[in-house]
mmCIF file of C-alpha atoms and ligand atoms in Angstrom:
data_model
loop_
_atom_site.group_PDB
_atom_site.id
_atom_site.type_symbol
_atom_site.label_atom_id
_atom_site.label_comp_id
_atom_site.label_asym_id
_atom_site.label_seq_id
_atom_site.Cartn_x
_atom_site.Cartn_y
_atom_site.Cartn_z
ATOM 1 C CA UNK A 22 -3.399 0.647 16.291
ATOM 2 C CA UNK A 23 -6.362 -0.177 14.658
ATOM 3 C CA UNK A 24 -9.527 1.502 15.317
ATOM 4 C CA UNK A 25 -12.782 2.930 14.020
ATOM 5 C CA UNK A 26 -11.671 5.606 15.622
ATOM 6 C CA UNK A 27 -8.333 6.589 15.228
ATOM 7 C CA UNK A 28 -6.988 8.748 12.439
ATOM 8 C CA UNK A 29 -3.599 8.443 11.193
ATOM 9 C CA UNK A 30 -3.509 11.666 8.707
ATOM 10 C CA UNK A 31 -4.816 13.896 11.508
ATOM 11 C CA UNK A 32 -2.024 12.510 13.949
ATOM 12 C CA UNK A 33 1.257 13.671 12.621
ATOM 13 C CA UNK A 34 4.015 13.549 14.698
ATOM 14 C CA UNK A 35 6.559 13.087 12.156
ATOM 15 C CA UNK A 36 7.045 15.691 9.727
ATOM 16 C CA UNK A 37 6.353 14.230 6.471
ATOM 17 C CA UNK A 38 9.244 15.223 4.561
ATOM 18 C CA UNK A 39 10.367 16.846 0.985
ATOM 19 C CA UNK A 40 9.254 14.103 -1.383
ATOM 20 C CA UNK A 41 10.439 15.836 -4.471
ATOM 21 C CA UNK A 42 13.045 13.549 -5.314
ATOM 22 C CA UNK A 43 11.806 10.466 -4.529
ATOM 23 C CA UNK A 44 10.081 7.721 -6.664
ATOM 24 C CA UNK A 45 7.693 5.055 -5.908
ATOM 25 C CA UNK A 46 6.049 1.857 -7.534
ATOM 26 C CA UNK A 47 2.383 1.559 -7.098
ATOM 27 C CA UNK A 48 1.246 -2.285 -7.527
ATOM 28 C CA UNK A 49 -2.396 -2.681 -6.860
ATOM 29 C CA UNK A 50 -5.179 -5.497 -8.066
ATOM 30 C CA UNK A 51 -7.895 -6.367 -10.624
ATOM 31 C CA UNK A 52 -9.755 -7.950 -7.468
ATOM 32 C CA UNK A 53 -11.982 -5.565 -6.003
ATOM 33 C CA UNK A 54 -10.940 -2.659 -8.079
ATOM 34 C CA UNK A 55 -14.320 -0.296 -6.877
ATOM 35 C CA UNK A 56 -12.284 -0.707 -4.026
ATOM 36 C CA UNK A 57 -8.711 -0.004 -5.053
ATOM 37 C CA UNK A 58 -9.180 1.933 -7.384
ATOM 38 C CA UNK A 59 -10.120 4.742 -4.787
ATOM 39 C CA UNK A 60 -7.040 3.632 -2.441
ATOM 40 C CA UNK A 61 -4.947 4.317 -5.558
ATOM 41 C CA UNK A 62 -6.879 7.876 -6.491
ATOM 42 C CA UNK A 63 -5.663 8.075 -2.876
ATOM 43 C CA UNK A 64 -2.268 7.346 -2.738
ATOM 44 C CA UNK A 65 -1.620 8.970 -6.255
ATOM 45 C CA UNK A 66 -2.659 12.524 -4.504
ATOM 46 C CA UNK A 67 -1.475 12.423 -1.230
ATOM 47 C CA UNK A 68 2.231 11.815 -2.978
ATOM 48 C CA UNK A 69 1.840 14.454 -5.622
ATOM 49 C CA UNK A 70 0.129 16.799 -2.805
ATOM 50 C CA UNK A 71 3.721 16.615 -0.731
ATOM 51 C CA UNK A 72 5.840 17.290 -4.135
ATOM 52 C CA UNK A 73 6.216 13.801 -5.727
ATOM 53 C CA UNK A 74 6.676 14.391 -9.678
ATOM 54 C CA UNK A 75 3.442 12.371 -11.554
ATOM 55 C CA UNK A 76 6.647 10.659 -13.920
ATOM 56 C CA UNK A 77 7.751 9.701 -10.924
ATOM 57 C CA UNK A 78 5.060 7.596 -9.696
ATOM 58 C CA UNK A 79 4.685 4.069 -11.674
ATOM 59 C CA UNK A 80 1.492 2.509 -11.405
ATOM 60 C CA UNK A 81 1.230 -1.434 -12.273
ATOM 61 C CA UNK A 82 -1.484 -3.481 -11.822
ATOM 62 C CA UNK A 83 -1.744 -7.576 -11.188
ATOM 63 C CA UNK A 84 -4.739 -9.884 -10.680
ATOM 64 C CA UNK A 85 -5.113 -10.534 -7.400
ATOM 65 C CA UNK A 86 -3.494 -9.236 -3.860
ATOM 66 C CA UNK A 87 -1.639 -12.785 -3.781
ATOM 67 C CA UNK A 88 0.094 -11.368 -6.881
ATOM 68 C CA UNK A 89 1.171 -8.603 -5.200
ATOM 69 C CA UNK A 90 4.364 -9.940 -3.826
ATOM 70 C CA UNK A 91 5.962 -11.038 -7.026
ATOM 71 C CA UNK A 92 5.154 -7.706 -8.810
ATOM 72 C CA UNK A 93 6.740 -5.875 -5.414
ATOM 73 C CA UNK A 94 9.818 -8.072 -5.506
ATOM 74 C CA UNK A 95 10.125 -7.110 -9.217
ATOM 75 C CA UNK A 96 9.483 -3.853 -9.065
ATOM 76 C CA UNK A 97 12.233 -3.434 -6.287
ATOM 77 C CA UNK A 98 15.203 -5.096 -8.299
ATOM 78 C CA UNK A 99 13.854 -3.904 -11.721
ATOM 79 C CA UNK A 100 12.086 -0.259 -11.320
ATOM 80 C CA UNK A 101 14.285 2.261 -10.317
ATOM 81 C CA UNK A 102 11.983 3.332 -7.502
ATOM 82 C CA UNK A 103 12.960 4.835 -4.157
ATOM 83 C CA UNK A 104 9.721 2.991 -2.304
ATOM 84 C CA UNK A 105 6.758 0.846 -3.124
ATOM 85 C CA UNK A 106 3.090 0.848 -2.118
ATOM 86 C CA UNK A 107 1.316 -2.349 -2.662
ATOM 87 C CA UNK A 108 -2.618 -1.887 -2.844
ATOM 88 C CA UNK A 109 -5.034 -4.981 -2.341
ATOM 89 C CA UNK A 110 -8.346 -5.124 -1.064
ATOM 90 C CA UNK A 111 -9.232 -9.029 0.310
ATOM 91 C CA UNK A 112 -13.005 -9.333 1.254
ATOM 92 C CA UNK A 113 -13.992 -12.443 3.939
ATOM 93 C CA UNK A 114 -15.701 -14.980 1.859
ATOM 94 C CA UNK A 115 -17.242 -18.262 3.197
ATOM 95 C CA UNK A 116 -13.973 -20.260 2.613
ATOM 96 C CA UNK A 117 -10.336 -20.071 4.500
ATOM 97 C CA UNK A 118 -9.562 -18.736 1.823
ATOM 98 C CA UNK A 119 -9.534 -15.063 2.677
ATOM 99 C CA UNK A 120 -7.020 -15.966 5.606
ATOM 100 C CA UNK A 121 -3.864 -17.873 3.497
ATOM 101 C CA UNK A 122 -4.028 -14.787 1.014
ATOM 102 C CA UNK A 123 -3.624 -12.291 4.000
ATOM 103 C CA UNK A 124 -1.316 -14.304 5.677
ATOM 104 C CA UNK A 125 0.474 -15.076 2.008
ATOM 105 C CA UNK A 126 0.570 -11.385 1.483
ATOM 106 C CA UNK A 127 1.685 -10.464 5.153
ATOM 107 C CA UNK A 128 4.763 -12.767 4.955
ATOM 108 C CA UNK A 129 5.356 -12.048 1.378
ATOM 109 C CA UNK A 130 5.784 -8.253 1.909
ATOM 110 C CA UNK A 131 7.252 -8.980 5.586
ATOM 111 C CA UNK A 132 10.074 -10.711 3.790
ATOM 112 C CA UNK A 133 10.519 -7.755 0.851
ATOM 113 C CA UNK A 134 10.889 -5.132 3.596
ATOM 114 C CA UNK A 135 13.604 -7.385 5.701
ATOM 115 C CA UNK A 136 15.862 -8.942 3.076
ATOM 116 C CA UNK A 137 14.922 -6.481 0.379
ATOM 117 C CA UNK A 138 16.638 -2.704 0.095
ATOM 118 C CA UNK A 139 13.955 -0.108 -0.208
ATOM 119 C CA UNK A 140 10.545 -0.113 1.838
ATOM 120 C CA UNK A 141 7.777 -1.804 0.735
ATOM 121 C CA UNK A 142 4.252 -0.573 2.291
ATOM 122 C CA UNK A 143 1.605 -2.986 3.417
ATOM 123 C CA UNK A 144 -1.376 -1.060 1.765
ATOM 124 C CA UNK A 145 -4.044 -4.059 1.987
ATOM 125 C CA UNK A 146 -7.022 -3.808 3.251
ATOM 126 C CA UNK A 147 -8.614 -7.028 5.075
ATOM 127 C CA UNK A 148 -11.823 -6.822 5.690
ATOM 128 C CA UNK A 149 -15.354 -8.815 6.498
ATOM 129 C CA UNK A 150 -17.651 -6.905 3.799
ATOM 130 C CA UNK A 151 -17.502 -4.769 1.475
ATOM 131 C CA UNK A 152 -18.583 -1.908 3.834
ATOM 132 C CA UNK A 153 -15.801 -1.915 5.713
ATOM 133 C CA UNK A 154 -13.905 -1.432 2.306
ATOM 134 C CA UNK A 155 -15.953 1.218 1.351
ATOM 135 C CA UNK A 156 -15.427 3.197 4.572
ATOM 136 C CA UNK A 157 -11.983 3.043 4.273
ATOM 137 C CA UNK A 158 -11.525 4.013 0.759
ATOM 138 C CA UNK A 159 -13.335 7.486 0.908
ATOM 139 C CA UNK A 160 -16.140 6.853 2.987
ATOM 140 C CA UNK A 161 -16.244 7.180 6.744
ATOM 141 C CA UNK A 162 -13.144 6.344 8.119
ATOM 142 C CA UNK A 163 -11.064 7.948 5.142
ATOM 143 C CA UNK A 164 -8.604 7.049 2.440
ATOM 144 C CA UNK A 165 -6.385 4.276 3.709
ATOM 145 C CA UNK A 166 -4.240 5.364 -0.015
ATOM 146 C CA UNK A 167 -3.525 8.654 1.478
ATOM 147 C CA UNK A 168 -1.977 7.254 4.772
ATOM 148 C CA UNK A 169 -0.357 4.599 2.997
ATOM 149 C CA UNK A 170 1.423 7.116 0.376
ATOM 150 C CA UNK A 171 3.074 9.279 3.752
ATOM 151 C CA UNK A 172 3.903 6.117 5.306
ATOM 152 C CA UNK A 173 6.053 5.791 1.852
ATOM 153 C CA UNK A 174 7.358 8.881 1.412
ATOM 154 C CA UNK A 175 8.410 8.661 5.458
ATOM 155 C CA UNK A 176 10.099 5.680 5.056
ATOM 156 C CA UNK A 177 11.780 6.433 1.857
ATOM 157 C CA UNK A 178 13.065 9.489 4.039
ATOM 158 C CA UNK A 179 14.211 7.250 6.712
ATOM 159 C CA UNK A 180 16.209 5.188 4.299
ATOM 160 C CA UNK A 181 17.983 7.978 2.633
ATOM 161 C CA UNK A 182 18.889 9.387 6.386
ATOM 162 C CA UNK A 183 20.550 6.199 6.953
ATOM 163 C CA UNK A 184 22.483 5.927 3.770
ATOM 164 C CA UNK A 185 23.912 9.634 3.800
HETATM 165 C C1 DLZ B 27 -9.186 -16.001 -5.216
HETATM 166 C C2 DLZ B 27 -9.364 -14.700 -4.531
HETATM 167 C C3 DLZ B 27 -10.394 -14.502 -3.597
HETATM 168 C C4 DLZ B 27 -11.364 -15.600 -3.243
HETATM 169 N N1 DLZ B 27 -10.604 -13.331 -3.002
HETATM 170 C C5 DLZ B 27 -9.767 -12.303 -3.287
HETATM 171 C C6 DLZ B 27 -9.949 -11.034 -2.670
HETATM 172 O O1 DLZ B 27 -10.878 -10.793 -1.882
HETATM 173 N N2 DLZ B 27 -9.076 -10.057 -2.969
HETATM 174 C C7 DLZ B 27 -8.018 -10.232 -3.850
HETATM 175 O O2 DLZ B 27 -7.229 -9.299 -4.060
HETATM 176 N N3 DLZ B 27 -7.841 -11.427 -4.444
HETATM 177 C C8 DLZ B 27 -8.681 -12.447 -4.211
HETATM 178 N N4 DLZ B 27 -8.500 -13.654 -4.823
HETATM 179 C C9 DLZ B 27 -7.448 -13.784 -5.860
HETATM 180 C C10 DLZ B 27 -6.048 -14.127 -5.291
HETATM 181 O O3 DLZ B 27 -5.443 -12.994 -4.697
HETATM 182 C C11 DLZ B 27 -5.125 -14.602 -6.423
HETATM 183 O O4 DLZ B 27 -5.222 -13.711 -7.510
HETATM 184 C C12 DLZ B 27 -5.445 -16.009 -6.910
HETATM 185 O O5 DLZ B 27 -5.473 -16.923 -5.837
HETATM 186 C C13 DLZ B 27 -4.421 -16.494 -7.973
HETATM 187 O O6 DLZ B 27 -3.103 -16.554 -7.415
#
């Protein structure tokens, strides 16, 4: 659901798990990095905050959220992580543009998640102004990093269920 009002770290009802052993890629973008920069500060804490070792998180960083799908499908044949979190921030401008890079990124990491073998987390934000990035990277409506990084470490979890 999305909503001004709804909360997804105050709304647990699964347990977030023992991350302790787990490891996750971090891709996130040049473009709008006032922005994603915070959603990584984010993510980075939440995952250390429920156990995940700082060597154990690897941070890369590509130009733009379009880039974001080659760097994920790299990162999940070539990193030696358990789960990625991809971290974009794509603004409405006055061209069509805005709407083939979501959709490019939608598909692209739609795709990862069905053919690839670990999870890859949709952690872009798509939004009309930069205000609505702002709230939602430590203003108003939270840090979208911080619900992305449980979604992670819940679906690394649900892998590793599934594979025991
Ligand atoms: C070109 C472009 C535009 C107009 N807007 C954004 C944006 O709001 N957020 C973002 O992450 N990237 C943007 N880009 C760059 C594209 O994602 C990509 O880097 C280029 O099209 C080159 O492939």
């Amino acid at each position: 659901m999305s909503s001004s009002n709804y909360s997804y770290t105050a709304d647990q009802t699964i347990p977030v798990p023992d991350a302790s052993e787990m490891r996750f890629g971090i891709i996130t973008t040049e473009w709008n990095n006032h922005i994603t920069d915070k959603l990584l500060d984010g993510a980075v804490s939440e995952l250390k905050k429920n156990g995940v070792a700082e060597g154990n998180i690897k941070v890369e960083r590509v130009p733009g959220s379009f880039e974001l799908i080659y760097a994920a499908s790299q990162l999940a044949k070539f990193g030696h992580v358990n789960g990625i979190i991809i971290l974009g921030c794509v603004i409405r401008g006055d061209t069509p543009h805005f709407d083939y890079i979501c959709q490019g990124v939608t598909q692209g990491v739609a795709e990862l998640n069905t053919k690839g073998d670990i999870p890859v987390i949709f952690g872009l934000l798509t939004v009309n102004n930069h205000e609505q990035a702002e709230e939602r990277s430590g203003g108003r409506l939270g840090n979208k990093g911080e619900e992305f990084a449980l979604t992670a470490i819940k679906m690394v979890d649900y892998a590793w269920k599934l594979q025991k």
